[in-house]
mmCIF file of C-alpha atoms and ligand atoms in Angstrom:
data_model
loop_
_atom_site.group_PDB
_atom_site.id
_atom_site.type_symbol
_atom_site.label_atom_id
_atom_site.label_comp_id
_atom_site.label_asym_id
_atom_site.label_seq_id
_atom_site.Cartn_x
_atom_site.Cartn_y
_atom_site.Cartn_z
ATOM 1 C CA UNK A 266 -13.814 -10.975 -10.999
ATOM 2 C CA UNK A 267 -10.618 -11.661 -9.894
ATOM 3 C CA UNK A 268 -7.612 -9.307 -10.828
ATOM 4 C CA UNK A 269 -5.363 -11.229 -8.606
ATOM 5 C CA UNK A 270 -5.101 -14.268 -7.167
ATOM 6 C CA UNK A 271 -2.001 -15.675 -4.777
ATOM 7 C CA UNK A 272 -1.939 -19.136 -5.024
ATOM 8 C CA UNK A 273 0.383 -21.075 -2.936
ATOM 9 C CA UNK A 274 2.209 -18.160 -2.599
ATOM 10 C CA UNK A 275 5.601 -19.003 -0.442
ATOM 11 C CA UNK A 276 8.081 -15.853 0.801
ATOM 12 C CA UNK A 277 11.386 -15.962 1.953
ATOM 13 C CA UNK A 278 15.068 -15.027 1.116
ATOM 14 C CA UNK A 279 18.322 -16.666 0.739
ATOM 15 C CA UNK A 280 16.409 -20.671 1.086
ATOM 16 C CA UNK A 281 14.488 -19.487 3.931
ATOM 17 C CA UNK A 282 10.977 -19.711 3.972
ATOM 18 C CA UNK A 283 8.726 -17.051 6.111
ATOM 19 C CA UNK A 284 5.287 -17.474 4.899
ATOM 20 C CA UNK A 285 4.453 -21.446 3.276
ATOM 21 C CA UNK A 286 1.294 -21.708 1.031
ATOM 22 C CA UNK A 287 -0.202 -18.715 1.262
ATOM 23 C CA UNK A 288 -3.656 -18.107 -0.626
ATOM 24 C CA UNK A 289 -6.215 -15.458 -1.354
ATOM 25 C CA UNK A 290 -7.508 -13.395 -4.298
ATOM 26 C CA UNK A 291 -8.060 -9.904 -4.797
ATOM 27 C CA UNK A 292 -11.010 -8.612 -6.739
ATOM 28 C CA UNK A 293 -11.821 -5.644 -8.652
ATOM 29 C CA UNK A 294 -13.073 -2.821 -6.219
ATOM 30 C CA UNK A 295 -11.675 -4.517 -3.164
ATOM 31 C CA UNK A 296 -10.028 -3.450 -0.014
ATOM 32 C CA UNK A 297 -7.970 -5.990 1.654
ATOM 33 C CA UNK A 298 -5.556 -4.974 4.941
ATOM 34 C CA UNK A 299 -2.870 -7.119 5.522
ATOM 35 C CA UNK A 300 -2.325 -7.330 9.477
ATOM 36 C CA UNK A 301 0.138 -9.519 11.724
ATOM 37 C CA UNK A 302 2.888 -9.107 13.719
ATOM 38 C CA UNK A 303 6.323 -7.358 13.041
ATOM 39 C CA UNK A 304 8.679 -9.377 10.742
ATOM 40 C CA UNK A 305 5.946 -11.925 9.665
ATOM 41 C CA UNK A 306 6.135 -10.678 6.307
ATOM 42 C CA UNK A 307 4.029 -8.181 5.300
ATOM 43 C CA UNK A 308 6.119 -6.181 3.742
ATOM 44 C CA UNK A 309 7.903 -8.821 1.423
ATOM 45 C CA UNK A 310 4.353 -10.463 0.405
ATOM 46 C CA UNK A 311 3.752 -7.223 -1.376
ATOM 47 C CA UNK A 312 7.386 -6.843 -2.863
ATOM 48 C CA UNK A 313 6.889 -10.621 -4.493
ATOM 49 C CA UNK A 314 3.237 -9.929 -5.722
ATOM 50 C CA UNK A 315 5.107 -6.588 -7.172
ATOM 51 C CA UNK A 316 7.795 -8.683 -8.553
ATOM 52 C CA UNK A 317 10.581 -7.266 -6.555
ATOM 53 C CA UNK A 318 11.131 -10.048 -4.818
ATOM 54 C CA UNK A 319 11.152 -13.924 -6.098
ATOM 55 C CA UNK A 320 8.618 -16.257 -4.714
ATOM 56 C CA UNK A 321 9.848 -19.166 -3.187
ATOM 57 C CA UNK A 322 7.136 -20.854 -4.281
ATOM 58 C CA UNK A 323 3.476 -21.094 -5.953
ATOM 59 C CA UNK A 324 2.502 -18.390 -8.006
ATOM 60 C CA UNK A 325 0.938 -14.611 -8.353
ATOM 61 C CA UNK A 326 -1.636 -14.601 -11.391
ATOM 62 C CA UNK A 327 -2.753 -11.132 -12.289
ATOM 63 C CA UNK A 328 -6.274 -10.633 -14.846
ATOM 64 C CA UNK A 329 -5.619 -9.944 -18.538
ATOM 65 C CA UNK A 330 -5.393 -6.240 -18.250
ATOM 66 C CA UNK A 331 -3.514 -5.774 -14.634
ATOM 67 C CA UNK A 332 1.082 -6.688 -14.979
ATOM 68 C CA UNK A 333 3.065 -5.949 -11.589
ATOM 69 C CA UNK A 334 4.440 -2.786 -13.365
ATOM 70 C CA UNK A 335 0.632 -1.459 -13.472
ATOM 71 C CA UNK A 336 -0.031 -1.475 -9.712
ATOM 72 C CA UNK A 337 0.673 1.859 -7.614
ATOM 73 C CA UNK A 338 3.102 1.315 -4.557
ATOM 74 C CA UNK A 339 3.752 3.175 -1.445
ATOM 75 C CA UNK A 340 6.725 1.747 0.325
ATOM 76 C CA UNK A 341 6.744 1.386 3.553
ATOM 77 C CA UNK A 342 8.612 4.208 4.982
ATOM 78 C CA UNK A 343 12.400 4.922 6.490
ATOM 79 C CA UNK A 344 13.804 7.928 8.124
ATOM 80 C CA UNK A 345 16.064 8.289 5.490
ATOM 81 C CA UNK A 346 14.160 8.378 2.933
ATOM 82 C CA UNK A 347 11.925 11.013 4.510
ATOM 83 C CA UNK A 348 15.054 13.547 4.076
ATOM 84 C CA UNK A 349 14.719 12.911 0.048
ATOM 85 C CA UNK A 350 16.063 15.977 -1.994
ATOM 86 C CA UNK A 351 13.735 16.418 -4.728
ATOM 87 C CA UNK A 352 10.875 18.743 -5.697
ATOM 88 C CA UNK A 353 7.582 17.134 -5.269
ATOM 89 C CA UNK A 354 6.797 18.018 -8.852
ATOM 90 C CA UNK A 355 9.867 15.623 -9.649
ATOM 91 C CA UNK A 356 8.937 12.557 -6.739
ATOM 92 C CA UNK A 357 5.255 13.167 -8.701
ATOM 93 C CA UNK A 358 6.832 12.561 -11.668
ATOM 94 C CA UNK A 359 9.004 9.364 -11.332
ATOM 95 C CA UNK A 360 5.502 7.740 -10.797
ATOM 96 C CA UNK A 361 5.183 7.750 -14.335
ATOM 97 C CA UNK A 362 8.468 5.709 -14.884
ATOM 98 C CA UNK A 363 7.886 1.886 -15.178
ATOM 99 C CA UNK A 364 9.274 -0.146 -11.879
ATOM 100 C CA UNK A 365 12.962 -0.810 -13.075
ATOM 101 C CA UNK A 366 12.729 1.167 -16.292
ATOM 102 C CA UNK A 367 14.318 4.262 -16.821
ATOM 103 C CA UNK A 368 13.382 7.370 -19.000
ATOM 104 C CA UNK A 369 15.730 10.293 -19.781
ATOM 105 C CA UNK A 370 12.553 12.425 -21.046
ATOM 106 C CA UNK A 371 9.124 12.411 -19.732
ATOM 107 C CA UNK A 372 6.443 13.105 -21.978
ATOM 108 C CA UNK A 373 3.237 15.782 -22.001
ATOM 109 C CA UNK A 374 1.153 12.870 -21.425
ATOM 110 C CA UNK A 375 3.406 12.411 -17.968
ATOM 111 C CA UNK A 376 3.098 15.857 -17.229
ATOM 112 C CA UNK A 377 -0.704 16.109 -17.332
ATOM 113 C CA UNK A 378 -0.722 12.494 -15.029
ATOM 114 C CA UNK A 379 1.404 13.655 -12.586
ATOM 115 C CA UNK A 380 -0.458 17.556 -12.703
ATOM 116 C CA UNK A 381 -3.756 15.433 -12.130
ATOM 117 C CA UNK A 382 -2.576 13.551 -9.778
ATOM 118 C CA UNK A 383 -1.303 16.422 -7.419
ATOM 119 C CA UNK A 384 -4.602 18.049 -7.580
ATOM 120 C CA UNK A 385 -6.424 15.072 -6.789
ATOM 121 C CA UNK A 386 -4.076 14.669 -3.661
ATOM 122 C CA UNK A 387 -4.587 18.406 -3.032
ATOM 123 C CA UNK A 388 -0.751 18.972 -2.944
ATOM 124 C CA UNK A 389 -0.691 21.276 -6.066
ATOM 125 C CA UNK A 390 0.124 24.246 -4.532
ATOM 126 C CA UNK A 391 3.645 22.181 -3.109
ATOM 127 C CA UNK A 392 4.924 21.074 -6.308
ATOM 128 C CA UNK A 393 8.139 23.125 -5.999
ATOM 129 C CA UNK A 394 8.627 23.022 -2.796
ATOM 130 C CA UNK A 395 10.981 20.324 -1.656
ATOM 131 C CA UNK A 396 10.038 16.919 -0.525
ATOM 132 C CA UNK A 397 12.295 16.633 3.390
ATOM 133 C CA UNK A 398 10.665 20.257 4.253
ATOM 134 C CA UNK A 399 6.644 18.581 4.227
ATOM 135 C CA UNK A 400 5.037 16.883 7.109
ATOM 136 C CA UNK A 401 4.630 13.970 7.546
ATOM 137 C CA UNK A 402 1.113 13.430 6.057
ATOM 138 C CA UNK A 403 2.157 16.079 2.852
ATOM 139 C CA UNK A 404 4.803 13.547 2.010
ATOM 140 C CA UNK A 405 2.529 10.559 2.185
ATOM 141 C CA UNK A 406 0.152 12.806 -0.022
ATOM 142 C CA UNK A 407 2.870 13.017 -2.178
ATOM 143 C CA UNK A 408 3.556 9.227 -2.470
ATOM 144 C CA UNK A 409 0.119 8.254 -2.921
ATOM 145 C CA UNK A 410 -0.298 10.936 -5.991
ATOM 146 C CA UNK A 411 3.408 9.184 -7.510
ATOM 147 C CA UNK A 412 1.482 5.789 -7.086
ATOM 148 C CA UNK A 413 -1.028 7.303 -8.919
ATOM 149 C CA UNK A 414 0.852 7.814 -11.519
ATOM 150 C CA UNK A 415 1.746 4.311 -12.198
ATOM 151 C CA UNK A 416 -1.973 2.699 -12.065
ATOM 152 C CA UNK A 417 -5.558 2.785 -12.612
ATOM 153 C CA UNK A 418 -6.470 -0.338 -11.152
ATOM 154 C CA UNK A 419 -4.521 -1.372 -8.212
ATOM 155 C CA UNK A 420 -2.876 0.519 -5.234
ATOM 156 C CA UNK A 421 -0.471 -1.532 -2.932
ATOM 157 C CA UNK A 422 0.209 0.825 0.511
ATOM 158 C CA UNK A 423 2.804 -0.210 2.745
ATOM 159 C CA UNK A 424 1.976 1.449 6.556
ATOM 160 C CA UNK A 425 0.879 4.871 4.777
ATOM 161 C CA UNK A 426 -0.357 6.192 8.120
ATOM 162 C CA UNK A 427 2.578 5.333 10.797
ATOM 163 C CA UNK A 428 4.189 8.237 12.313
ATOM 164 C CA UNK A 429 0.905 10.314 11.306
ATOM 165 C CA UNK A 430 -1.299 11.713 14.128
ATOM 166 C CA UNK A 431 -4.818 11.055 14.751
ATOM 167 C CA UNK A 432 -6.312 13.585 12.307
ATOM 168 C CA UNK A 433 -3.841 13.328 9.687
ATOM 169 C CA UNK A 434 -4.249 9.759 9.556
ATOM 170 C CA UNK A 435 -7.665 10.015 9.597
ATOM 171 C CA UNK A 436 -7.868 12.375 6.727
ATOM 172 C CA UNK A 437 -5.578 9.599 4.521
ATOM 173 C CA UNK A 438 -7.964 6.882 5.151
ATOM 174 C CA UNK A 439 -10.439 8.876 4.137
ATOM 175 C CA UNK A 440 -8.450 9.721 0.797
ATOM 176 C CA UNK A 441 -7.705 6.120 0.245
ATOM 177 C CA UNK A 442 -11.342 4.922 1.337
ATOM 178 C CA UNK A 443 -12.542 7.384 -1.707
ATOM 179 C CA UNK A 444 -10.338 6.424 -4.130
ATOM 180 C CA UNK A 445 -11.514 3.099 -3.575
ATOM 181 C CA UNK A 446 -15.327 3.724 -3.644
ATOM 182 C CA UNK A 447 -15.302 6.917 -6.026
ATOM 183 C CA UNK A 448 -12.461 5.824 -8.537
ATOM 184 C CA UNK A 449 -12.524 1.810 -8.065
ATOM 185 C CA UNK A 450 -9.402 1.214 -7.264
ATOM 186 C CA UNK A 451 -8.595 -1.831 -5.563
ATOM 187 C CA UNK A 452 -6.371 -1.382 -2.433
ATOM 188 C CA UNK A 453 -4.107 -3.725 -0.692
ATOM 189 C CA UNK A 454 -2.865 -1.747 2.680
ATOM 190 C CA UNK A 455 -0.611 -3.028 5.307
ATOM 191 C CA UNK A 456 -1.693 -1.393 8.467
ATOM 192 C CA UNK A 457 -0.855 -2.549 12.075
ATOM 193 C CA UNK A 458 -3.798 0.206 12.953
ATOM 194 C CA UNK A 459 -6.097 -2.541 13.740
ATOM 195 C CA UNK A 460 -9.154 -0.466 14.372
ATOM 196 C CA UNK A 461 -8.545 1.016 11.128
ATOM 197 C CA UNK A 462 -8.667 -2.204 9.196
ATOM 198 C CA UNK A 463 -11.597 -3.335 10.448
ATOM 199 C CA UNK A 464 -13.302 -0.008 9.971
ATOM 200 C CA UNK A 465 -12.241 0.285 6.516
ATOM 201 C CA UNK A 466 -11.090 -3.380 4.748
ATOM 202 C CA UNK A 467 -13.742 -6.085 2.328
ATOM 203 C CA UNK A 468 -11.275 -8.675 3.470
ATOM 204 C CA UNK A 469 -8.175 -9.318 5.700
ATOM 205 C CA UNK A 470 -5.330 -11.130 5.196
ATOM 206 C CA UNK A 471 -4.052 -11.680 8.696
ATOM 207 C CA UNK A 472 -0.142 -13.505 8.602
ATOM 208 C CA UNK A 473 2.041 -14.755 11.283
ATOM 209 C CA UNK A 474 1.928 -17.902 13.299
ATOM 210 C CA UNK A 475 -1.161 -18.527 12.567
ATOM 211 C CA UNK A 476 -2.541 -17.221 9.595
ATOM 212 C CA UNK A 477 -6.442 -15.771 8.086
ATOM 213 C CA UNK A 478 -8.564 -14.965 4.907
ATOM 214 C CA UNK A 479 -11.543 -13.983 4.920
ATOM 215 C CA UNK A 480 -14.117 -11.182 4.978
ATOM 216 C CA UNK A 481 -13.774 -8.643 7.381
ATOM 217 C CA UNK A 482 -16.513 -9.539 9.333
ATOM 218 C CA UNK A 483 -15.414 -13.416 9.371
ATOM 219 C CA UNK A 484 -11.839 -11.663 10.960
ATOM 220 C CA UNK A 485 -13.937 -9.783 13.273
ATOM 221 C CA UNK A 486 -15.642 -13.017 14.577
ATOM 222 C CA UNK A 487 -12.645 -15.425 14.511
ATOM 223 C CA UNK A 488 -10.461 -16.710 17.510
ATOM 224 C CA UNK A 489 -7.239 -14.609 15.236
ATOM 225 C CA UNK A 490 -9.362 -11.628 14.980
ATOM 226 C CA UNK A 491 -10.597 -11.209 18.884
ATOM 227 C CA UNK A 492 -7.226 -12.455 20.241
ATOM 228 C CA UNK A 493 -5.309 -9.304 17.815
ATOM 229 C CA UNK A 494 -7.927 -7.266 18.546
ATOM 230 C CA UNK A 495 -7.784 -6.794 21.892
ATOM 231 C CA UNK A 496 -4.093 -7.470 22.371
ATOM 232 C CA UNK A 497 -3.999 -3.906 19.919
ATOM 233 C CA UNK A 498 -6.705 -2.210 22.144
ATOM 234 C CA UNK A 499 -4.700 -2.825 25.488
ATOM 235 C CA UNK A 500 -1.716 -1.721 23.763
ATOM 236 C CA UNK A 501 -3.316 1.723 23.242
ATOM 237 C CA UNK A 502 -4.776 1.971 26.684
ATOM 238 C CA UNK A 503 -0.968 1.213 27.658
ATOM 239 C CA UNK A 504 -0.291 3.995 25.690
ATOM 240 C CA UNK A 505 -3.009 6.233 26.830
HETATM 241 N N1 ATP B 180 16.096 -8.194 1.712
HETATM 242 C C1 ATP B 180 16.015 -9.106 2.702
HETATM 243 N N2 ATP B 180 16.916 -10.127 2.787
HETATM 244 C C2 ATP B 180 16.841 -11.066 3.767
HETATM 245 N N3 ATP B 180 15.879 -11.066 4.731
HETATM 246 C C3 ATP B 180 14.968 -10.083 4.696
HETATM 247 C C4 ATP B 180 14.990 -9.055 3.692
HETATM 248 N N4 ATP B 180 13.948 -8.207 3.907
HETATM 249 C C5 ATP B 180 13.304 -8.691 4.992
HETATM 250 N N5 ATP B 180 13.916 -9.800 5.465
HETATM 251 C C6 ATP B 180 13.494 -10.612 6.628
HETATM 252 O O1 ATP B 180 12.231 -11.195 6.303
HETATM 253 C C7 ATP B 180 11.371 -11.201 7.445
HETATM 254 C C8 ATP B 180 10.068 -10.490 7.083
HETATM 255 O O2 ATP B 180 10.332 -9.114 6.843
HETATM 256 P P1 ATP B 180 9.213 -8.095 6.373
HETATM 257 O O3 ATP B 180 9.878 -6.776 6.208
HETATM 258 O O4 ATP B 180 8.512 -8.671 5.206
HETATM 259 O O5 ATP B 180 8.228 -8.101 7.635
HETATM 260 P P2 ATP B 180 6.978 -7.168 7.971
HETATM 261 O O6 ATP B 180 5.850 -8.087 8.310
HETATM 262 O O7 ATP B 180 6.768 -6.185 6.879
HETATM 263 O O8 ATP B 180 7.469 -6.429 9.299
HETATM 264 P P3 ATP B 180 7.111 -4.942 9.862
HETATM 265 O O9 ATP B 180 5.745 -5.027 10.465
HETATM 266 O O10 ATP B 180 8.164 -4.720 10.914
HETATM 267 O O11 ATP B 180 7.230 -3.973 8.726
HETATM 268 C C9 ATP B 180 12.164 -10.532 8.580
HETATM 269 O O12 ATP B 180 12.717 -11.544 9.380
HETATM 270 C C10 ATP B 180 13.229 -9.744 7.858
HETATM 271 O O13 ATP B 180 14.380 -9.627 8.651
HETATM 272 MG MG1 MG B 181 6.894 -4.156 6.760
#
């Protein structure tokens, strides 16, 4: 069944449109990756299904049990906030908070969330310590168990693995990839690790100039698909 569905879904800011009509569901227990190149909107398609950001047009319809403020978010990341000054315990925490609602207390229920989720993201033993000092893939740990917080249902992940290397991003995926399978949680991720999102995504949403839905296979196979692809691949053999 579908939890949510974009339907006609247009982004933008200020009058101007980036992304016109777009349309695709999300159902319970899915994994879509949302791929395409820089600036074609990745990043605000997720703030406007979250609410954060006005749709220009068409609509986001979510199931009967599933509201914007029930969906876990990772941002996507800046520098700045990477040199955050707060205990982990405390970035844990402020999962529990409603999206734009603020709390002066939080409550033992909060407490025992935000313990649970810390184990479950095996960053336990950090709670005190203070967010800036972590690497890079603690802190991402850390994000992912404040998403937690906020959701049972729904995880939206905004680049959780740039600036990661190999292995550490490699252990996330496999964090994310089980709490999709083991805990059903439905995951939206915008990656531009394309290998990744093939090995890992039910669907892709592919936006830019030209845009995609589909299963992941039907991505694999299409013009889109092949042409991103291997423009990634010879990126990484530039790279090499
Ligand atoms: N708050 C804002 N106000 C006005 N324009 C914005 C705002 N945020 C983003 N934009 C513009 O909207 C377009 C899409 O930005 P967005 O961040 O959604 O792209 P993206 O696909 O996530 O890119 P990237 O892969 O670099 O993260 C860009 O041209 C950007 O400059
Ligand atoms: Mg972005």
């Amino acid at each position: 069944m579908a939890q949510l569905i974009c339907k006609d879904l247009s982004l933008g800011y200020d009058g101007e449109v980036i992304q016109d009509k777009l349309n695709f569901e999300v159902t319970e227990g899915d994994y879509l990756c949302i791929v395409g190149e820089n600036g074609s909107g990745k990043s605000t398609l997720m703030k406007t299904i979250l609410g954060l950001t006005k749709p220009m047009g068409g609509e986001v319809l979510f199931e009967e049990d599933l509201t914007a403020k029930s969906i876990g978010y990772l941002p996507q990341q800046t520098l700045v906030q990477r040199d955050f000054p707060a205990s982990v315990k405390e970035i844990v925490l402020s999962g529990c908070q409603g999206r734009g609602q603020k709390r002066f207390f939080y409550t033992a229920e909060d407490k025992a969330m935000a313990k649970k989720n810390m184990q479950r993201m095996d960053i336990y033993d950090l709670r005190n310590r203070c967010y800036r000092e972590l690497s890079g893939g603690q802190q991402q740990r850390v994000l992912l168990a404040r998403a937690l917080c906020a959701t049972k249902k729904m995880l939206l992940l905004d680049e959780p693995v740039t600036g990661l290397d190999p292995r550490v991003a490699a252990e996330l995926y496999q964090v994310v990839k089980d709490l999709n399978e083991k805990d059903h949680i439905s995951v939206i991720m915008i990656s531009h690790d394309i290998q990744a999102a093939v090995q890992y995504a039910k669907h892709v949403l592919h936006i830019g100039s030209h845009n995609f839905y589909g299963t992941r296979d039907e991505y694999v196979k299409s013009a889109l698909g092949q042409q991103f692809i291997s423009v990634e691949k010879g990126e990484e053999a530039a790279h090499a």
